[in-house]
PDB file of C-alpha atoms in Angstrom:
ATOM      1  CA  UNK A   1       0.000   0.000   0.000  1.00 75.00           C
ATOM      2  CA  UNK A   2       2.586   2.304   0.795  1.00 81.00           C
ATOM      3  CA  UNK A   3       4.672   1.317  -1.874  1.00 85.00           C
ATOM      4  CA  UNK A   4       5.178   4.681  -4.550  1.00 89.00           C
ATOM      5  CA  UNK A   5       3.942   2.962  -7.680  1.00 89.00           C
ATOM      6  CA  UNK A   6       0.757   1.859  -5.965  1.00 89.00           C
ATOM      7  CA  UNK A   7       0.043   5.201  -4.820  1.00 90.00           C
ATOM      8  CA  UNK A   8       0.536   6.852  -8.172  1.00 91.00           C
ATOM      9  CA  UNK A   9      -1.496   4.219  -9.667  1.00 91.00           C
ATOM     10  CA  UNK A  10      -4.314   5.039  -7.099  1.00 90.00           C
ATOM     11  CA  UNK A  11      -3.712   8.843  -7.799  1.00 91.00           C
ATOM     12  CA  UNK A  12      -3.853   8.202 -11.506  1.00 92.00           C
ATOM     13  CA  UNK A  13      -7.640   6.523 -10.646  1.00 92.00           C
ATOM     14  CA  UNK A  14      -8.853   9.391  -9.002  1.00 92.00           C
ATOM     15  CA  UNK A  15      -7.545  11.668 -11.700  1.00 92.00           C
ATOM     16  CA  UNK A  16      -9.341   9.537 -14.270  1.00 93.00           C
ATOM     17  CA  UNK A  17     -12.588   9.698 -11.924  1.00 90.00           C
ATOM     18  CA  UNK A  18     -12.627  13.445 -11.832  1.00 92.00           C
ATOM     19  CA  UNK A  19     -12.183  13.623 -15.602  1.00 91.00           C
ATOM     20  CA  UNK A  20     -15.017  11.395 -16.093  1.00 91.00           C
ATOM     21  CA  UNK A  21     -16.578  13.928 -13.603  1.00 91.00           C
ATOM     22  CA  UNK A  22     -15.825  16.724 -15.962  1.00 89.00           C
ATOM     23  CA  UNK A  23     -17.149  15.485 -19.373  1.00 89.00           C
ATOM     24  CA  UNK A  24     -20.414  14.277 -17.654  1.00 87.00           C
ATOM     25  CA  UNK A  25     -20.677  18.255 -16.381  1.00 86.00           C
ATOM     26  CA  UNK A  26     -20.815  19.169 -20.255  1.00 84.00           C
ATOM     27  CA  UNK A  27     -24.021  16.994 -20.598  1.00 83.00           C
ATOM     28  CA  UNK A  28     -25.565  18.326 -17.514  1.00 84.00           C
ATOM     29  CA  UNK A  29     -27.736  21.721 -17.693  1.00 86.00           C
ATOM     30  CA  UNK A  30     -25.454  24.688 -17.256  1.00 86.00           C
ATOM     31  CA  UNK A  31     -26.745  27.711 -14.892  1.00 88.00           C
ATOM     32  CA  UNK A  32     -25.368  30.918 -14.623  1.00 88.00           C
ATOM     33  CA  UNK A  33     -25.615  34.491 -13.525  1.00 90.00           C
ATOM     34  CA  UNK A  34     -24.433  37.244 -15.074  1.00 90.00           C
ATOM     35  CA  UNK A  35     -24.157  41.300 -14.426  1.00 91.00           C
ATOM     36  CA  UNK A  36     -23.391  43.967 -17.046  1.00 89.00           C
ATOM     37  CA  UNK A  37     -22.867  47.525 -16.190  1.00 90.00           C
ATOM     38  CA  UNK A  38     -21.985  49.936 -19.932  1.00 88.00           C
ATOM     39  CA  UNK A  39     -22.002  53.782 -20.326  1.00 87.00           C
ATOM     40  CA  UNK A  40     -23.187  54.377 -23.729  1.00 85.00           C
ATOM     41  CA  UNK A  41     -22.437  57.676 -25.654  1.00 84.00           C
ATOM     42  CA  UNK A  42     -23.763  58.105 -29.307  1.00 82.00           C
ATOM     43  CA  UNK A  43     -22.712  60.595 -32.043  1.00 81.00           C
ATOM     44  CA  UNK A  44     -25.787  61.559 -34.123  1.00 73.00           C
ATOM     45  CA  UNK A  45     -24.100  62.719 -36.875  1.00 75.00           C
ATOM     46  CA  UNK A  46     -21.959  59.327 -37.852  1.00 75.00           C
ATOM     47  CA  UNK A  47     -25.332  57.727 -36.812  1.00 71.00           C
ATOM     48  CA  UNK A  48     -27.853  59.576 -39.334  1.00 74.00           C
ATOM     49  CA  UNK A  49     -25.151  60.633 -41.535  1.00 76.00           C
ATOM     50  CA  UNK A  50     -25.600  63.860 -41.553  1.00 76.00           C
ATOM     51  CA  UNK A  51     -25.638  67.082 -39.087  1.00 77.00           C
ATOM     52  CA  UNK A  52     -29.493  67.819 -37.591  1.00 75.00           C
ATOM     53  CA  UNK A  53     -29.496  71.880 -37.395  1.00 78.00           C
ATOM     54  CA  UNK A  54     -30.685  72.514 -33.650  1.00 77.00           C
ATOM     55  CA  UNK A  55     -29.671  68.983 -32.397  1.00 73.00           C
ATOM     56  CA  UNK A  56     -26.450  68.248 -30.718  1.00 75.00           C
ATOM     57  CA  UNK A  57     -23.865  65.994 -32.229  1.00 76.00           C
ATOM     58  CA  UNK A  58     -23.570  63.541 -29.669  1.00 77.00           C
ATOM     59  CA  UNK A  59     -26.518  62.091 -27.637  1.00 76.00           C
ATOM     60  CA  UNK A  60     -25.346  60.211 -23.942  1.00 75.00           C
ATOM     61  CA  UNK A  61     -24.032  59.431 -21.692  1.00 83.00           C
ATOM     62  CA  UNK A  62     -26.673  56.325 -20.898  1.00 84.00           C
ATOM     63  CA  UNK A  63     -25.776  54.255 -18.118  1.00 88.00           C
ATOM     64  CA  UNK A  64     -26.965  50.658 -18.817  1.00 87.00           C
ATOM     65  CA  UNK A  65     -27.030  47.821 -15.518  1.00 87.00           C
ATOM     66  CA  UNK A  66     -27.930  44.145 -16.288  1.00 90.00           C
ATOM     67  CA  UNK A  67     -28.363  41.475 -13.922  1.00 91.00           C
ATOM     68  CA  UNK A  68     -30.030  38.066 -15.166  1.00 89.00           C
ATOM     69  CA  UNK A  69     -30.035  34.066 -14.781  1.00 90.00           C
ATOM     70  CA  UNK A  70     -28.917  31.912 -18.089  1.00 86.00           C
ATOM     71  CA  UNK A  71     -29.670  28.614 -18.325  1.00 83.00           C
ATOM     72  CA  UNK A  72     -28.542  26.365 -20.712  1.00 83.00           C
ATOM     73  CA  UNK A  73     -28.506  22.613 -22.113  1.00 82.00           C
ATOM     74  CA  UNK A  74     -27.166  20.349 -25.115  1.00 80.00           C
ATOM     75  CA  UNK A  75     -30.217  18.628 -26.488  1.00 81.00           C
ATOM     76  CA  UNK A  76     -28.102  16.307 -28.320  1.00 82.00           C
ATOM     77  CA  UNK A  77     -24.331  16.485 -28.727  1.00 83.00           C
ATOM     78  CA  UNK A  78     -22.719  13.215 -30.048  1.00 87.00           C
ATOM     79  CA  UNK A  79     -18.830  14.475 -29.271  1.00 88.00           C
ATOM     80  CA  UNK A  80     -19.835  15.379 -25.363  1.00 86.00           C
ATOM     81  CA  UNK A  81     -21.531  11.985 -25.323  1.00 85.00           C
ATOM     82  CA  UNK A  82     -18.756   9.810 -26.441  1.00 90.00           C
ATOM     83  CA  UNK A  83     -16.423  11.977 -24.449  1.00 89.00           C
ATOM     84  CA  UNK A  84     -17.858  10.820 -21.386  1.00 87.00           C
ATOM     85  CA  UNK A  85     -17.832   7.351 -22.917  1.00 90.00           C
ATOM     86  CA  UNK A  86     -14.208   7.295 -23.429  1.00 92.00           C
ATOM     87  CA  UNK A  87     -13.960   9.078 -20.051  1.00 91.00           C
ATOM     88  CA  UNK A  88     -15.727   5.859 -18.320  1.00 92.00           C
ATOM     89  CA  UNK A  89     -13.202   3.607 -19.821  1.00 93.00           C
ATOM     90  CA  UNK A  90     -10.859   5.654 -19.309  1.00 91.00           C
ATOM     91  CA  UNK A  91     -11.729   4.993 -15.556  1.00 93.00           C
ATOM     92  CA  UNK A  92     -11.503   1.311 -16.127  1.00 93.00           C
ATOM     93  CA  UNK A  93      -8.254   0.993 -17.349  1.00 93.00           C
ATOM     94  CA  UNK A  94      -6.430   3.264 -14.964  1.00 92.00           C
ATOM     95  CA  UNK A  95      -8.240   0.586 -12.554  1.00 92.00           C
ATOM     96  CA  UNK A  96      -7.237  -2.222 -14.153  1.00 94.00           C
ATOM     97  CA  UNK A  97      -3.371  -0.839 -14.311  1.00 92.00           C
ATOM     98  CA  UNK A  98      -4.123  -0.440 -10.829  1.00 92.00           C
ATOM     99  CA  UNK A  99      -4.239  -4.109  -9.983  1.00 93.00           C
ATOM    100  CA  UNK A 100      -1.424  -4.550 -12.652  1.00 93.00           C
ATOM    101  CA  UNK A 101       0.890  -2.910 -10.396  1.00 92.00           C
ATOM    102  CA  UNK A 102      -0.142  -3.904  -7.078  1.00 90.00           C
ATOM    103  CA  UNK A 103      -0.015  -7.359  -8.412  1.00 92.00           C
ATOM    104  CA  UNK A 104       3.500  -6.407  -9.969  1.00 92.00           C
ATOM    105  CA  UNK A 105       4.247  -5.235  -6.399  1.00 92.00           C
ATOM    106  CA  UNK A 106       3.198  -8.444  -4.723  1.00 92.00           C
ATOM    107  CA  UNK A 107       4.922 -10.745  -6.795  1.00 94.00           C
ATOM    108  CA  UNK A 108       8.239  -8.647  -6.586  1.00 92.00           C
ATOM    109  CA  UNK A 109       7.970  -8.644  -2.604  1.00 92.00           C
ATOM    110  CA  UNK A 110       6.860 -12.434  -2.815  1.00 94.00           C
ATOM    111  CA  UNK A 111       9.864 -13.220  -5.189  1.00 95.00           C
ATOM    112  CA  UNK A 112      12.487 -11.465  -2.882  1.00 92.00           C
ATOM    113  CA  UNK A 113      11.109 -13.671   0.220  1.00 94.00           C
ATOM    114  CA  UNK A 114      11.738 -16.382  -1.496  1.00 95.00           C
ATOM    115  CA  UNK A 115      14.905 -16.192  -2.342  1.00 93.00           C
ATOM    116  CA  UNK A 116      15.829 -14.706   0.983  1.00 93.00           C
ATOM    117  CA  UNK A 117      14.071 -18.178   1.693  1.00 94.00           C
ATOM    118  CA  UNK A 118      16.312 -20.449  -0.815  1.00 95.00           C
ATOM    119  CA  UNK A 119      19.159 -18.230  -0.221  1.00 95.00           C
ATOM    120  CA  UNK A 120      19.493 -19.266   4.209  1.00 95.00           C
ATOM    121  CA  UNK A 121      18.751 -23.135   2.945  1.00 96.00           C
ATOM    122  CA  UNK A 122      21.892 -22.443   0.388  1.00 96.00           C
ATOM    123  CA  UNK A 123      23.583 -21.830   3.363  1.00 96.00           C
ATOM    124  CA  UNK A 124      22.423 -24.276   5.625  1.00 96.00           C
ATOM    125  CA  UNK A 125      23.541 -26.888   2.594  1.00 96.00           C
ATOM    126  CA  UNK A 126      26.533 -25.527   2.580  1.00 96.00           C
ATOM    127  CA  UNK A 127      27.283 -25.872   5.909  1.00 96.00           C
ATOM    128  CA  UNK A 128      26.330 -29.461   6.134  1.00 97.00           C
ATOM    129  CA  UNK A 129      28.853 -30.000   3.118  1.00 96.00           C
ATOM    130  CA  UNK A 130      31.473 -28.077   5.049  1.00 97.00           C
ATOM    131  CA  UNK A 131      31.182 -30.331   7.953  1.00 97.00           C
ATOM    132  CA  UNK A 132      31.133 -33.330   6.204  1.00 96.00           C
ATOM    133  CA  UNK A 133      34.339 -32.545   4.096  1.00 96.00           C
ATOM    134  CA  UNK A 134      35.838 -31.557   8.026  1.00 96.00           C
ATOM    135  CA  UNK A 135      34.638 -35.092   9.023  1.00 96.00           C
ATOM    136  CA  UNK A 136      36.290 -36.686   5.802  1.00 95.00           C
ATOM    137  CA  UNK A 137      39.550 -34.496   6.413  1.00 96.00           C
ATOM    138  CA  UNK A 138      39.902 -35.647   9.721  1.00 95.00           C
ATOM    139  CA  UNK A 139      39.254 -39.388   9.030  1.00 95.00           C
ATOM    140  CA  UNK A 140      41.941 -39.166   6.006  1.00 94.00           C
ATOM    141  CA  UNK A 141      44.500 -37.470   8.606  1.00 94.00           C
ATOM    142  CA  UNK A 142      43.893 -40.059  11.291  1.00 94.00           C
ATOM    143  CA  UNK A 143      43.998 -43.138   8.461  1.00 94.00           C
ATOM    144  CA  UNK A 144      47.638 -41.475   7.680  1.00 93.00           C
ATOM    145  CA  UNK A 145      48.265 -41.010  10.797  1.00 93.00           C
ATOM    146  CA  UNK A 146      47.882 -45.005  11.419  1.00 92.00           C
ATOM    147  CA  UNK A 147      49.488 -45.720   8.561  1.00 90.00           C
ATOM    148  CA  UNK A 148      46.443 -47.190   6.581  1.00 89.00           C
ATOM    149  CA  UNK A 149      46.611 -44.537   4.020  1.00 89.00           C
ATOM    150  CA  UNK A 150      48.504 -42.227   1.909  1.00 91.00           C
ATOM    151  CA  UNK A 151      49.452 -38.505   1.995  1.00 92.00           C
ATOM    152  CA  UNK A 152      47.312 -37.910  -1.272  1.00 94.00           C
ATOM    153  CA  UNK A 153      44.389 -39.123   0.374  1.00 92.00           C
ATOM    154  CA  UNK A 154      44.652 -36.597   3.003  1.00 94.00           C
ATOM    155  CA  UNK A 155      45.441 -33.874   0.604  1.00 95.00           C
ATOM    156  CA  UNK A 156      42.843 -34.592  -1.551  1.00 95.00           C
ATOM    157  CA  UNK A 157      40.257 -34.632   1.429  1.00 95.00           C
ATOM    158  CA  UNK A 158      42.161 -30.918   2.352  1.00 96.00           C
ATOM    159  CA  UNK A 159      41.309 -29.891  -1.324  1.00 96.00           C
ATOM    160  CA  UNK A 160      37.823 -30.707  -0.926  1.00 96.00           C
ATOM    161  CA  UNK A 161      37.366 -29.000   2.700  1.00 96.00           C
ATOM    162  CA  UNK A 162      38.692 -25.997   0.966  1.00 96.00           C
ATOM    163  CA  UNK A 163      36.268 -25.983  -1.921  1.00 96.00           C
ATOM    164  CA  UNK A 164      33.434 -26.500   0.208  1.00 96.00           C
ATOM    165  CA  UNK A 165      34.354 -23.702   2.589  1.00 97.00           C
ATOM    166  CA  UNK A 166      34.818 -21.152  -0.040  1.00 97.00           C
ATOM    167  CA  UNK A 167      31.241 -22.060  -1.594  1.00 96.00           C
ATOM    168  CA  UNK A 168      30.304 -21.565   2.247  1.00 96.00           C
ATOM    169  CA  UNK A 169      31.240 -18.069   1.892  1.00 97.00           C
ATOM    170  CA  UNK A 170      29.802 -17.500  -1.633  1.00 96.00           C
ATOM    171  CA  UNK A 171      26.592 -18.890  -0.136  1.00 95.00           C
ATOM    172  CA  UNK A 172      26.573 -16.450   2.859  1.00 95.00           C
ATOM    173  CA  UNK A 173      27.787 -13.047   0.721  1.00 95.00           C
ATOM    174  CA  UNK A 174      24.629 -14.138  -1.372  1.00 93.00           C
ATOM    175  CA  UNK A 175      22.404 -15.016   1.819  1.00 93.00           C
ATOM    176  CA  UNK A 176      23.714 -11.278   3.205  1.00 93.00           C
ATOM    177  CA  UNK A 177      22.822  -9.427  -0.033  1.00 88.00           C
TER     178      UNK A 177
END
């Protein structure tokens, strides 16, 4: 849940959600209010076209205030309708990639605990060889020892302790990382 990729995936939702929210607005009825306030100031002369003798050229200042309600609808408007539409599946698929990338998430954390898993058994095998190869090590040295058998024996057995001790450690650098 907390993981940054899930929560832009959720954010992306939402986003999706209000822009569905947005293009099913456009097929709702629109209100409004509006106010007007003009000063209005007419030259008679430009107006008629020519000069009235015993009139005055200009006619005004008129001061004009509006205030009024507008209301508003689209009867039928194919390009708003398949706007919202697209906006709806829009919606689903910004779900869907939702569950893409939790799943993603879960499988990566999943994946990582199991070969934390496989990577302490690694070790665990690894031990078991070590101590074996000690057992065989000692039993060669104590055969020579006795007499019963040879120098290459024992080396050989020393060879093999080695081996298994440094795939110890390759097991535990990869058990650590």
């Amino acid at each position: 849940r907390q993981n940054p990729r899930v929560q832009i995936a959720r954010l992306d939702v939402a986003e999706s959600h209000d822009d569905q929210s947005i293009a099913r607005s456009a097929l709702l009825p629109q209100a409004n209010l509006q106010a007007s306030d003009a000063a209005t100031r007419r030259n008679l002369e430009a107006f008629i076209g020519r000069r009235i003798p015993g009139f005055p050229q200009h006619s005004g200042p008129f001061q004009t205030f509006q205030v009024g309600p507008g209301f508003s609808a689209p009867v039928f408007d194919l390009t708003l309708w398949r706007k919202w539409q697209a906006s709806g599946d829009a919606v689903a698929g910004s779900r869907a990639q939702e569950q893409t990338v939790r799943e993603q998430t879960t499988l990566l954390v999943v994946s990582q605990y199991l070969g934390a898993l496989r990577a302490a058994a690694d070790v665990r095998a690894a031990q078991s060889r070590v101590d074996l190869a000690q057992a065989l090590y000692d039993q060669a040295e104590e055969l020579q020892k006795q007499g019963i058998s040879t120098a290459l024996d024992t080396l050989r057995a020393n060879v093999e302790l080695q081996n298994e001790k440094q795939r110890l450690i390759t097991s535990q650098t990869a058990h650590t990382t």
